[in-house]
PDB file of N, CA and C in Angstrom:
ATOM      1  N   MET M   1      10.803  47.179  15.499  1.00  0.00           N
ATOM      2  CA  MET M   1      10.217  45.991  14.905  1.00  0.00           C
ATOM      3  C   MET M   1      10.920  44.748  15.440  1.00  0.00           C
ATOM      4  N   ALA M   2      10.166  43.681  15.500  1.00  0.00           N
ATOM      5  CA  ALA M   2      10.691  42.393  15.957  1.00  0.00           C
ATOM      6  C   ALA M   2      10.260  41.321  14.956  1.00  0.00           C
ATOM      7  N   PHE M   3      10.902  40.172  15.060  1.00  0.00           N
ATOM      8  CA  PHE M   3      10.626  39.063  14.151  1.00  0.00           C
ATOM      9  C   PHE M   3      10.084  37.874  14.928  1.00  0.00           C
ATOM     10  N   PHE M   4       9.164  37.143  14.289  1.00  0.00           N
ATOM     11  CA  PHE M   4       8.490  36.007  14.917  1.00  0.00           C
ATOM     12  C   PHE M   4       8.286  34.901  13.893  1.00  0.00           C
ATOM     13  N   THR M   5       8.288  33.659  14.373  1.00  0.00           N
ATOM     14  CA  THR M   5       7.794  32.574  13.533  1.00  0.00           C
ATOM     15  C   THR M   5       6.334  32.353  13.894  1.00  0.00           C
ATOM     16  N   MET M   6       5.571  31.963  12.900  1.00  0.00           N
ATOM     17  CA  MET M   6       4.158  31.659  13.085  1.00  0.00           C
ATOM     18  C   MET M   6       3.914  30.270  12.502  1.00  0.00           C
ATOM     19  N   HIS M   7       3.385  29.372  13.315  1.00  0.00           N
ATOM     20  CA  HIS M   7       2.964  28.048  12.846  1.00  0.00           C
ATOM     21  C   HIS M   7       1.478  27.908  13.134  1.00  0.00           C
ATOM     22  N   CYS M   8       0.712  27.662  12.099  1.00  0.00           N
ATOM     23  CA  CYS M   8      -0.735  27.478  12.229  1.00  0.00           C
ATOM     24  C   CYS M   8      -1.067  26.059  11.781  1.00  0.00           C
ATOM     25  N   HIS M   9      -1.415  25.224  12.732  1.00  0.00           N
ATOM     26  CA  HIS M   9      -1.772  23.833  12.448  1.00  0.00           C
ATOM     27  C   HIS M   9      -3.253  23.774  12.110  1.00  0.00           C
ATOM     28  N   HIS M  10      -3.576  23.086  11.020  1.00  0.00           N
ATOM     29  CA  HIS M  10      -4.961  23.015  10.556  1.00  0.00           C
ATOM     30  C   HIS M  10      -5.666  21.782  11.089  1.00  0.00           C
ATOM     31  N   HIS M  11      -6.987  21.903  11.236  1.00  0.00           N
ATOM     32  CA  HIS M  11      -7.819  20.745  11.557  1.00  0.00           C
ATOM     33  C   HIS M  11      -7.760  19.770  10.382  1.00  0.00           C
ATOM     34  N   PRO M  12      -7.795  18.472  10.662  1.00  0.00           N
ATOM     35  CA  PRO M  12      -7.860  17.511   9.557  1.00  0.00           C
ATOM     36  C   PRO M  12      -9.205  17.625   8.836  1.00  0.00           C
ATOM     37  N   ASP M  13      -9.239  17.161   7.620  1.00  0.00           N
ATOM     38  CA  ASP M  13     -10.476  17.105   6.825  1.00  0.00           C
ATOM     39  C   ASP M  13     -11.097  18.478   6.575  1.00  0.00           C
ATOM     40  N   LYS M  14     -10.256  19.488   6.391  1.00  0.00           N
ATOM     41  CA  LYS M  14     -10.757  20.834   6.089  1.00  0.00           C
ATOM     42  C   LYS M  14     -10.322  21.290   4.692  1.00  0.00           C
ATOM     43  N   ASP M  15     -10.022  20.326   3.808  1.00  0.00           N
ATOM     44  CA  ASP M  15      -9.500  20.668   2.481  1.00  0.00           C
ATOM     45  C   ASP M  15     -10.453  21.566   1.691  1.00  0.00           C
ATOM     46  N   GLU M  16     -11.732  21.228   1.656  1.00  0.00           N
ATOM     47  CA  GLU M  16     -12.694  22.025   0.881  1.00  0.00           C
ATOM     48  C   GLU M  16     -12.814  23.441   1.439  1.00  0.00           C
ATOM     49  N   ALA M  17     -12.903  23.558   2.744  1.00  0.00           N
ATOM     50  CA  ALA M  17     -13.002  24.882   3.365  1.00  0.00           C
ATOM     51  C   ALA M  17     -11.740  25.690   3.095  1.00  0.00           C
ATOM     52  N   ARG M  18     -10.578  25.056   3.216  1.00  0.00           N
ATOM     53  CA  ARG M  18      -9.308  25.745   2.977  1.00  0.00           C
ATOM     54  C   ARG M  18      -9.245  26.242   1.534  1.00  0.00           C
ATOM     55  N   ASP M  19      -9.640  25.395   0.585  1.00  0.00           N
ATOM     56  CA  ASP M  19      -9.617  25.800  -0.822  1.00  0.00           C
ATOM     57  C   ASP M  19     -10.555  26.978  -1.079  1.00  0.00           C
ATOM     58  N   ALA M  20     -11.714  26.970  -0.445  1.00  0.00           N
ATOM     59  CA  ALA M  20     -12.694  28.041  -0.640  1.00  0.00           C
ATOM     60  C   ALA M  20     -12.211  29.366  -0.058  1.00  0.00           C
ATOM     61  N   VAL M  21     -11.489  29.312   1.045  1.00  0.00           N
ATOM     62  CA  VAL M  21     -11.062  30.519   1.764  1.00  0.00           C
ATOM     63  C   VAL M  21      -9.699  31.026   1.289  1.00  0.00           C
ATOM     64  N   ARG M  22      -8.944  30.190   0.569  1.00  0.00           N
ATOM     65  CA  ARG M  22      -7.568  30.541   0.187  1.00  0.00           C
ATOM     66  C   ARG M  22      -7.444  31.932  -0.444  1.00  0.00           C
ATOM     67  N   PRO M  23      -8.311  32.353  -1.372  1.00  0.00           N
ATOM     68  CA  PRO M  23      -8.133  33.696  -1.949  1.00  0.00           C
ATOM     69  C   PRO M  23      -8.182  34.823  -0.905  1.00  0.00           C
ATOM     70  N   THR M  24      -9.091  34.732   0.060  1.00  0.00           N
ATOM     71  CA  THR M  24      -9.138  35.782   1.089  1.00  0.00           C
ATOM     72  C   THR M  24      -7.963  35.659   2.052  1.00  0.00           C
ATOM     73  N   HIS M  25      -7.491  34.437   2.298  1.00  0.00           N
ATOM     74  CA  HIS M  25      -6.276  34.237   3.103  1.00  0.00           C
ATOM     75  C   HIS M  25      -5.100  34.946   2.429  1.00  0.00           C
ATOM     76  N   ARG M  26      -4.949  34.757   1.134  1.00  0.00           N
ATOM     77  CA  ARG M  26      -3.826  35.377   0.413  1.00  0.00           C
ATOM     78  C   ARG M  26      -3.914  36.902   0.438  1.00  0.00           C
ATOM     79  N   GLU M  27      -5.107  37.438   0.330  1.00  0.00           N
ATOM     80  CA  GLU M  27      -5.272  38.892   0.431  1.00  0.00           C
ATOM     81  C   GLU M  27      -4.887  39.383   1.827  1.00  0.00           C
ATOM     82  N   TRP M  28      -5.257  38.623   2.854  1.00  0.00           N
ATOM     83  CA  TRP M  28      -4.897  38.958   4.236  1.00  0.00           C
ATOM     84  C   TRP M  28      -3.376  39.001   4.380  1.00  0.00           C
ATOM     85  N   VAL M  29      -2.711  37.992   3.827  1.00  0.00           N
ATOM     86  CA  VAL M  29      -1.248  37.929   3.908  1.00  0.00           C
ATOM     87  C   VAL M  29      -0.633  39.119   3.178  1.00  0.00           C
ATOM     88  N   LYS M  30      -1.109  39.402   1.968  1.00  0.00           N
ATOM     89  CA  LYS M  30      -0.565  40.525   1.189  1.00  0.00           C
ATOM     90  C   LYS M  30      -0.722  41.853   1.918  1.00  0.00           C
ATOM     91  N   SER M  31      -1.835  42.030   2.606  1.00  0.00           N
ATOM     92  CA  SER M  31      -2.089  43.292   3.313  1.00  0.00           C
ATOM     93  C   SER M  31      -1.379  43.354   4.659  1.00  0.00           C
ATOM     94  N   GLY M  32      -0.745  42.244   5.060  1.00  0.00           N
ATOM     95  CA  GLY M  32      -0.133  42.202   6.381  1.00  0.00           C
ATOM     96  C   GLY M  32      -1.181  42.297   7.473  1.00  0.00           C
ATOM     97  N   GLY M  33      -2.350  41.730   7.178  1.00  0.00           N
ATOM     98  CA  GLY M  33      -3.428  41.812   8.166  1.00  0.00           C
ATOM     99  C   GLY M  33      -3.819  43.249   8.427  1.00  0.00           C
ATOM    100  N   ASN M  34      -3.923  44.014   7.323  1.00  0.00           N
ATOM    101  CA  ASN M  34      -4.235  45.444   7.432  1.00  0.00           C
ATOM    102  C   ASN M  34      -3.197  46.181   8.268  1.00  0.00           C
ATOM    103  N   GLY M  35      -1.926  45.784   8.099  1.00  0.00           N
ATOM    104  CA  GLY M  35      -0.827  46.490   8.745  1.00  0.00           C
ATOM    105  C   GLY M  35      -0.344  45.928  10.066  1.00  0.00           C
ATOM    106  N   LEU M  36      -0.898  44.803  10.504  1.00  0.00           N
ATOM    107  CA  LEU M  36      -0.455  44.221  11.780  1.00  0.00           C
ATOM    108  C   LEU M  36       0.955  43.655  11.702  1.00  0.00           C
ATOM    109  N   ALA M  37       1.318  43.061  10.562  1.00  0.00           N
ATOM    110  CA  ALA M  37       2.616  42.398  10.420  1.00  0.00           C
ATOM    111  C   ALA M  37       2.961  42.293   8.945  1.00  0.00           C
ATOM    112  N   SER M  38       4.239  42.178   8.658  1.00  0.00           N
ATOM    113  CA  SER M  38       4.695  41.864   7.304  1.00  0.00           C
ATOM    114  C   SER M  38       5.140  40.415   7.286  1.00  0.00           C
ATOM    115  N   VAL M  39       4.719  39.687   6.265  1.00  0.00           N
ATOM    116  CA  VAL M  39       5.141  38.292   6.109  1.00  0.00           C
ATOM    117  C   VAL M  39       6.364  38.294   5.205  1.00  0.00           C
ATOM    118  N   LEU M  40       7.524  37.920   5.762  1.00  0.00           N
ATOM    119  CA  LEU M  40       8.761  37.925   4.988  1.00  0.00           C
ATOM    120  C   LEU M  40       8.859  36.705   4.087  1.00  0.00           C
ATOM    121  N   ILE M  41       8.400  35.577   4.593  1.00  0.00           N
ATOM    122  CA  ILE M  41       8.373  34.334   3.827  1.00  0.00           C
ATOM    123  C   ILE M  41       7.388  33.408   4.524  1.00  0.00           C
ATOM    124  N   GLY M  42       6.765  32.551   3.774  1.00  0.00           N
ATOM    125  CA  GLY M  42       5.818  31.614   4.363  1.00  0.00           C
ATOM    126  C   GLY M  42       5.357  30.610   3.335  1.00  0.00           C
ATOM    127  N   SER M  43       4.688  29.588   3.810  1.00  0.00           N
ATOM    128  CA  SER M  43       4.222  28.529   2.924  1.00  0.00           C
ATOM    129  C   SER M  43       3.306  27.604   3.698  1.00  0.00           C
ATOM    130  N   ALA M  44       2.692  26.699   2.963  1.00  0.00           N
ATOM    131  CA  ALA M  44       2.005  25.581   3.603  1.00  0.00           C
ATOM    132  C   ALA M  44       3.062  24.606   4.109  1.00  0.00           C
ATOM    133  N   PHE M  45       2.690  23.759   5.073  1.00  0.00           N
ATOM    134  CA  PHE M  45       3.543  22.624   5.424  1.00  0.00           C
ATOM    135  C   PHE M  45       2.681  21.376   5.428  1.00  0.00           C
ATOM    136  N   LEU M  46       3.331  20.233   5.282  1.00  0.00           N
ATOM    137  CA  LEU M  46       2.645  18.969   5.030  1.00  0.00           C
ATOM    138  C   LEU M  46       2.934  17.930   6.093  1.00  0.00           C
ATOM    139  N   HIS M  47       2.032  16.960   6.210  1.00  0.00           N
ATOM    140  CA  HIS M  47       2.305  15.747   6.971  1.00  0.00           C
ATOM    141  C   HIS M  47       3.258  14.890   6.144  1.00  0.00           C
ATOM    142  N   ASP M  48       3.866  13.886   6.758  1.00  0.00           N
ATOM    143  CA  ASP M  48       4.803  13.014   6.050  1.00  0.00           C
ATOM    144  C   ASP M  48       4.178  12.341   4.835  1.00  0.00           C
ATOM    145  N   ASP M  49       2.868  12.130   4.854  1.00  0.00           N
ATOM    146  CA  ASP M  49       2.203  11.480   3.717  1.00  0.00           C
ATOM    147  C   ASP M  49       1.859  12.467   2.597  1.00  0.00           C
ATOM    148  N   GLY M  50       2.228  13.732   2.760  1.00  0.00           N
ATOM    149  CA  GLY M  50       1.987  14.739   1.739  1.00  0.00           C
ATOM    150  C   GLY M  50       0.674  15.490   1.877  1.00  0.00           C
ATOM    151  N   SER M  51      -0.134  15.134   2.855  1.00  0.00           N
ATOM    152  CA  SER M  51      -1.410  15.829   3.054  1.00  0.00           C
ATOM    153  C   SER M  51      -1.176  17.157   3.786  1.00  0.00           C
ATOM    154  N   PRO M  52      -2.046  18.152   3.556  1.00  0.00           N
ATOM    155  CA  PRO M  52      -1.875  19.462   4.184  1.00  0.00           C
ATOM    156  C   PRO M  52      -1.931  19.374   5.711  1.00  0.00           C
ATOM    157  N   ALA M  53      -1.017  20.097   6.357  1.00  0.00           N
ATOM    158  CA  ALA M  53      -0.968  20.116   7.820  1.00  0.00           C
ATOM    159  C   ALA M  53      -1.183  21.516   8.386  1.00  0.00           C
ATOM    160  N   GLY M  54      -0.860  22.552   7.601  1.00  0.00           N
ATOM    161  CA  GLY M  54      -0.997  23.907   8.095  1.00  0.00           C
ATOM    162  C   GLY M  54      -0.187  24.882   7.269  1.00  0.00           C
ATOM    163  N   HIS M  55       0.081  26.036   7.863  1.00  0.00           N
ATOM    164  CA  HIS M  55       0.911  27.033   7.196  1.00  0.00           C
ATOM    165  C   HIS M  55       1.812  27.719   8.221  1.00  0.00           C
ATOM    166  N   TRP M  56       2.909  28.275   7.728  1.00  0.00           N
ATOM    167  CA  TRP M  56       3.891  28.914   8.598  1.00  0.00           C
ATOM    168  C   TRP M  56       4.356  30.207   7.930  1.00  0.00           C
ATOM    169  N   GLY M  57       4.988  31.054   8.710  1.00  0.00           N
ATOM    170  CA  GLY M  57       5.576  32.258   8.160  1.00  0.00           C
ATOM    171  C   GLY M  57       6.570  32.872   9.123  1.00  0.00           C
ATOM    172  N   ILE M  58       7.429  33.698   8.580  1.00  0.00           N
ATOM    173  CA  ILE M  58       8.286  34.549   9.397  1.00  0.00           C
ATOM    174  C   ILE M  58       7.708  35.946   9.278  1.00  0.00           C
ATOM    175  N   LEU M  59       7.331  36.502  10.421  1.00  0.00           N
ATOM    176  CA  LEU M  59       6.646  37.787  10.484  1.00  0.00           C
ATOM    177  C   LEU M  59       7.553  38.869  11.048  1.00  0.00           C
ATOM    178  N   GLU M  60       7.357  40.076  10.577  1.00  0.00           N
ATOM    179  CA  GLU M  60       7.944  41.264  11.186  1.00  0.00           C
ATOM    180  C   GLU M  60       6.774  42.082  11.725  1.00  0.00           C
ATOM    181  N   ALA M  61       6.804  42.376  13.009  1.00  0.00           N
ATOM    182  CA  ALA M  61       5.700  43.096  13.647  1.00  0.00           C
ATOM    183  C   ALA M  61       6.240  43.972  14.770  1.00  0.00           C
ATOM    184  N   ASP M  62       5.478  44.995  15.123  1.00  0.00           N
ATOM    185  CA  ASP M  62       5.879  45.880  16.221  1.00  0.00           C
ATOM    186  C   ASP M  62       5.918  45.142  17.552  1.00  0.00           C
ATOM    187  N   THR M  63       4.944  44.250  17.756  1.00  0.00           N
ATOM    188  CA  THR M  63       4.835  43.545  19.034  1.00  0.00           C
ATOM    189  C   THR M  63       4.396  42.103  18.805  1.00  0.00           C
ATOM    190  N   ARG M  64       4.613  41.282  19.822  1.00  0.00           N
ATOM    191  CA  ARG M  64       4.123  39.905  19.787  1.00  0.00           C
ATOM    192  C   ARG M  64       2.597  39.892  19.658  1.00  0.00           C
ATOM    193  N   GLU M  65       1.948  40.839  20.315  1.00  0.00           N
ATOM    194  CA  GLU M  65       0.491  40.924  20.254  1.00  0.00           C
ATOM    195  C   GLU M  65       0.017  41.167  18.824  1.00  0.00           C
ATOM    196  N   ASN M  66       0.734  42.018  18.081  1.00  0.00           N
ATOM    197  CA  ASN M  66       0.378  42.248  16.679  1.00  0.00           C
ATOM    198  C   ASN M  66       0.567  40.984  15.848  1.00  0.00           C
ATOM    199  N   ALA M  67       1.650  40.247  16.104  1.00  0.00           N
ATOM    200  CA  ALA M  67       1.877  38.988  15.385  1.00  0.00           C
ATOM    201  C   ALA M  67       0.751  37.997  15.689  1.00  0.00           C
ATOM    202  N   GLN M  68       0.363  37.910  16.949  1.00  0.00           N
ATOM    203  CA  GLN M  68      -0.729  37.016  17.350  1.00  0.00           C
ATOM    204  C   GLN M  68      -2.047  37.455  16.708  1.00  0.00           C
ATOM    205  N   SER M  69      -2.303  38.752  16.712  1.00  0.00           N
ATOM    206  CA  SER M  69      -3.534  39.271  16.105  1.00  0.00           C
ATOM    207  C   SER M  69      -3.566  39.015  14.605  1.00  0.00           C
ATOM    208  N   PHE M  70      -2.408  39.108  13.959  1.00  0.00           N
ATOM    209  CA  PHE M  70      -2.326  38.788  12.534  1.00  0.00           C
ATOM    210  C   PHE M  70      -2.768  37.346  12.299  1.00  0.00           C
ATOM    211  N   ALA M  71      -2.216  36.415  13.075  1.00  0.00           N
ATOM    212  CA  ALA M  71      -2.558  34.997  12.913  1.00  0.00           C
ATOM    213  C   ALA M  71      -4.026  34.740  13.240  1.00  0.00           C
ATOM    214  N   GLU M  72      -4.520  35.353  14.292  1.00  0.00           N
ATOM    215  CA  GLU M  72      -5.915  35.136  14.701  1.00  0.00           C
ATOM    216  C   GLU M  72      -6.908  35.751  13.721  1.00  0.00           C
ATOM    217  N   GLY M  73      -6.519  36.835  13.055  1.00  0.00           N
ATOM    218  CA  GLY M  73      -7.407  37.489  12.106  1.00  0.00           C
ATOM    219  C   GLY M  73      -7.422  36.865  10.726  1.00  0.00           C
ATOM    220  N   ASP M  74      -6.505  35.948  10.466  1.00  0.00           N
ATOM    221  CA  ASP M  74      -6.419  35.277   9.167  1.00  0.00           C
ATOM    222  C   ASP M  74      -7.749  34.579   8.856  1.00  0.00           C
ATOM    223  N   PRO M  75      -8.263  34.732   7.639  1.00  0.00           N
ATOM    224  CA  PRO M  75      -9.500  34.042   7.274  1.00  0.00           C
ATOM    225  C   PRO M  75      -9.453  32.526   7.493  1.00  0.00           C
ATOM    226  N   PHE M  76      -8.295  31.905   7.377  1.00  0.00           N
ATOM    227  CA  PHE M  76      -8.199  30.473   7.688  1.00  0.00           C
ATOM    228  C   PHE M  76      -8.608  30.228   9.139  1.00  0.00           C
ATOM    229  N   ASN M  77      -8.172  31.093  10.049  1.00  0.00           N
ATOM    230  CA  ASN M  77      -8.536  30.933  11.459  1.00  0.00           C
ATOM    231  C   ASN M  77     -10.000  31.301  11.686  1.00  0.00           C
ATOM    232  N   LYS M  78     -10.422  32.409  11.126  1.00  0.00           N
ATOM    233  CA  LYS M  78     -11.802  32.871  11.346  1.00  0.00           C
ATOM    234  C   LYS M  78     -12.842  31.910  10.772  1.00  0.00           C
ATOM    235  N   ASN M  79     -12.440  31.071   9.818  1.00  0.00           N
ATOM    236  CA  ASN M  79     -13.359  30.108   9.214  1.00  0.00           C
ATOM    237  C   ASN M  79     -13.186  28.700   9.771  1.00  0.00           C
ATOM    238  N   GLY M  80     -12.525  28.571  10.923  1.00  0.00           N
ATOM    239  CA  GLY M  80     -12.442  27.292  11.620  1.00  0.00           C
ATOM    240  C   GLY M  80     -11.481  26.281  11.035  1.00  0.00           C
ATOM    241  N   ILE M  81     -10.563  26.716  10.182  1.00  0.00           N
ATOM    242  CA  ILE M  81      -9.606  25.801   9.564  1.00  0.00           C
ATOM    243  C   ILE M  81      -8.410  25.568  10.481  1.00  0.00           C
ATOM    244  N   VAL M  82      -8.005  26.598  11.217  1.00  0.00           N
ATOM    245  CA  VAL M  82      -6.832  26.513  12.090  1.00  0.00           C
ATOM    246  C   VAL M  82      -7.225  25.892  13.424  1.00  0.00           C
ATOM    247  N   GLU M  83      -6.448  24.900  13.808  1.00  0.00           N
ATOM    248  CA  GLU M  83      -6.649  24.209  15.089  1.00  0.00           C
ATOM    249  C   GLU M  83      -5.824  24.846  16.202  1.00  0.00           C
ATOM    250  N   ARG M  84      -4.580  25.251  15.858  1.00  0.00           N
ATOM    251  CA  ARG M  84      -3.658  25.761  16.879  1.00  0.00           C
ATOM    252  C   ARG M  84      -2.708  26.754  16.236  1.00  0.00           C
ATOM    253  N   ILE M  85      -2.443  27.850  16.938  1.00  0.00           N
ATOM    254  CA  ILE M  85      -1.505  28.879  16.490  1.00  0.00           C
ATOM    255  C   ILE M  85      -0.349  28.934  17.473  1.00  0.00           C
ATOM    256  N   GLN M  86       0.861  28.958  16.941  1.00  0.00           N
ATOM    257  CA  GLN M  86       2.049  29.123  17.779  1.00  0.00           C
ATOM    258  C   GLN M  86       2.867  30.285  17.221  1.00  0.00           C
ATOM    259  N   ILE M  87       3.092  31.293  18.046  1.00  0.00           N
ATOM    260  CA  ILE M  87       3.934  32.440  17.705  1.00  0.00           C
ATOM    261  C   ILE M  87       5.174  32.364  18.587  1.00  0.00           C
ATOM    262  N   THR M  88       6.347  32.429  17.965  1.00  0.00           N
ATOM    263  CA  THR M  88       7.609  32.332  18.701  1.00  0.00           C
ATOM    264  C   THR M  88       8.512  33.492  18.301  1.00  0.00           C
ATOM    265  N   ALA M  89       9.060  34.196  19.283  1.00  0.00           N
ATOM    266  CA  ALA M  89       9.971  35.307  19.011  1.00  0.00           C
ATOM    267  C   ALA M  89      11.304  34.786  18.489  1.00  0.00           C
ATOM    268  N   LEU M  90      11.877  35.521  17.552  1.00  0.00           N
ATOM    269  CA  LEU M  90      13.218  35.231  17.057  1.00  0.00           C
ATOM    270  C   LEU M  90      14.204  36.174  17.745  1.00  0.00           C
ATOM    271  N   PRO M  91      15.483  35.798  17.825  1.00  0.00           N
ATOM    272  CA  PRO M  91      16.457  36.635  18.531  1.00  0.00           C
ATOM    273  C   PRO M  91      16.681  37.977  17.825  1.00  0.00           C
ATOM    274  N   ASP M  92      17.125  38.955  18.601  1.00  0.00           N
ATOM    275  CA  ASP M  92      17.395  40.284  18.049  1.00  0.00           C
ATOM    276  C   ASP M  92      18.388  40.238  16.893  1.00  0.00           C
ATOM    277  N   GLY M  93      19.283  39.274  16.899  1.00  0.00           N
ATOM    278  CA  GLY M  93      20.289  39.161  15.846  1.00  0.00           C
ATOM    279  C   GLY M  93      19.791  38.500  14.576  1.00  0.00           C
ATOM    280  N   PHE M  94      18.502  38.160  14.500  1.00  0.00           N
ATOM    281  CA  PHE M  94      17.956  37.520  13.303  1.00  0.00           C
ATOM    282  C   PHE M  94      18.184  38.422  12.096  1.00  0.00           C
ATOM    283  N   GLN M  95      18.710  37.850  11.036  1.00  0.00           N
ATOM    284  CA  GLN M  95      19.088  38.632   9.860  1.00  0.00           C
ATOM    285  C   GLN M  95      18.070  38.434   8.744  1.00  0.00           C
ATOM    286  N   ALA M  96      16.999  39.197   8.812  1.00  0.00           N
ATOM    287  CA  ALA M  96      15.910  39.065   7.846  1.00  0.00           C
ATOM    288  C   ALA M  96      16.365  39.367   6.426  1.00  0.00           C
ATOM    289  N   HIS M  97      17.360  40.223   6.268  1.00  0.00           N
ATOM    290  CA  HIS M  97      17.805  40.575   4.921  1.00  0.00           C
ATOM    291  C   HIS M  97      18.295  39.355   4.152  1.00  0.00           C
ATOM    292  N   ARG M  98      18.761  38.330   4.844  1.00  0.00           N
ATOM    293  CA  ARG M  98      19.216  37.123   4.154  1.00  0.00           C
ATOM    294  C   ARG M  98      18.066  36.434   3.427  1.00  0.00           C
ATOM    295  N   ILE M  99      16.873  36.515   3.965  1.00  0.00           N
ATOM    296  CA  ILE M  99      15.708  35.917   3.308  1.00  0.00           C
ATOM    297  C   ILE M  99      15.414  36.665   2.016  1.00  0.00           C
ATOM    298  N   THR M 100      15.340  37.986   2.081  1.00  0.00           N
ATOM    299  CA  THR M 100      14.973  38.756   0.901  1.00  0.00           C
ATOM    300  C   THR M 100      16.064  38.713  -0.161  1.00  0.00           C
ATOM    301  N   GLU M 101      17.332  38.656   0.239  1.00  0.00           N
ATOM    302  CA  GLU M 101      18.409  38.536  -0.741  1.00  0.00           C
ATOM    303  C   GLU M 101      18.295  37.227  -1.502  1.00  0.00           C
ATOM    304  N   ARG M 102      18.064  36.141  -0.796  1.00  0.00           N
ATOM    305  CA  ARG M 102      17.971  34.833  -1.431  1.00  0.00           C
ATOM    306  C   ARG M 102      16.734  34.760  -2.326  1.00  0.00           C
ATOM    307  N   MET M 103      15.618  35.335  -1.875  1.00  0.00           N
ATOM    308  CA  MET M 103      14.388  35.275  -2.656  1.00  0.00           C
ATOM    309  C   MET M 103      14.497  36.089  -3.940  1.00  0.00           C
ATOM    310  N   SER M 104      15.243  37.182  -3.925  1.00  0.00           N
ATOM    311  CA  SER M 104      15.322  38.026  -5.112  1.00  0.00           C
ATOM    312  C   SER M 104      16.399  37.553  -6.087  1.00  0.00           C
ATOM    313  N   GLY M 105      17.277  36.663  -5.641  1.00  0.00           N
ATOM    314  CA  GLY M 105      18.398  36.234  -6.489  1.00  0.00           C
ATOM    315  C   GLY M 105      18.168  35.056  -7.276  1.00  0.00           C
TER     316      GLY M 105
END
């Protein structure tokens, strides 16, 4: 397994579409895209004015291709909300357990 960051930048003026699709997006995340990747942590991110800009996550996946497929298969992307996807590999020494320890404490 390897770790990746995922940044998905959203098109502007897609608030209504994003709100409508959010429940299926959350199901996609919970399922790990039907097993493509596990989302260790993630959230929306904002523009400086507080308006929605996109979403990000730290993924655990077998391959970069699986991480990319997870992002591309997300209902936010399939419904035209995502403008750009960036997947970046994290170093082998990335300590994912620190995320789960902090989240559970």
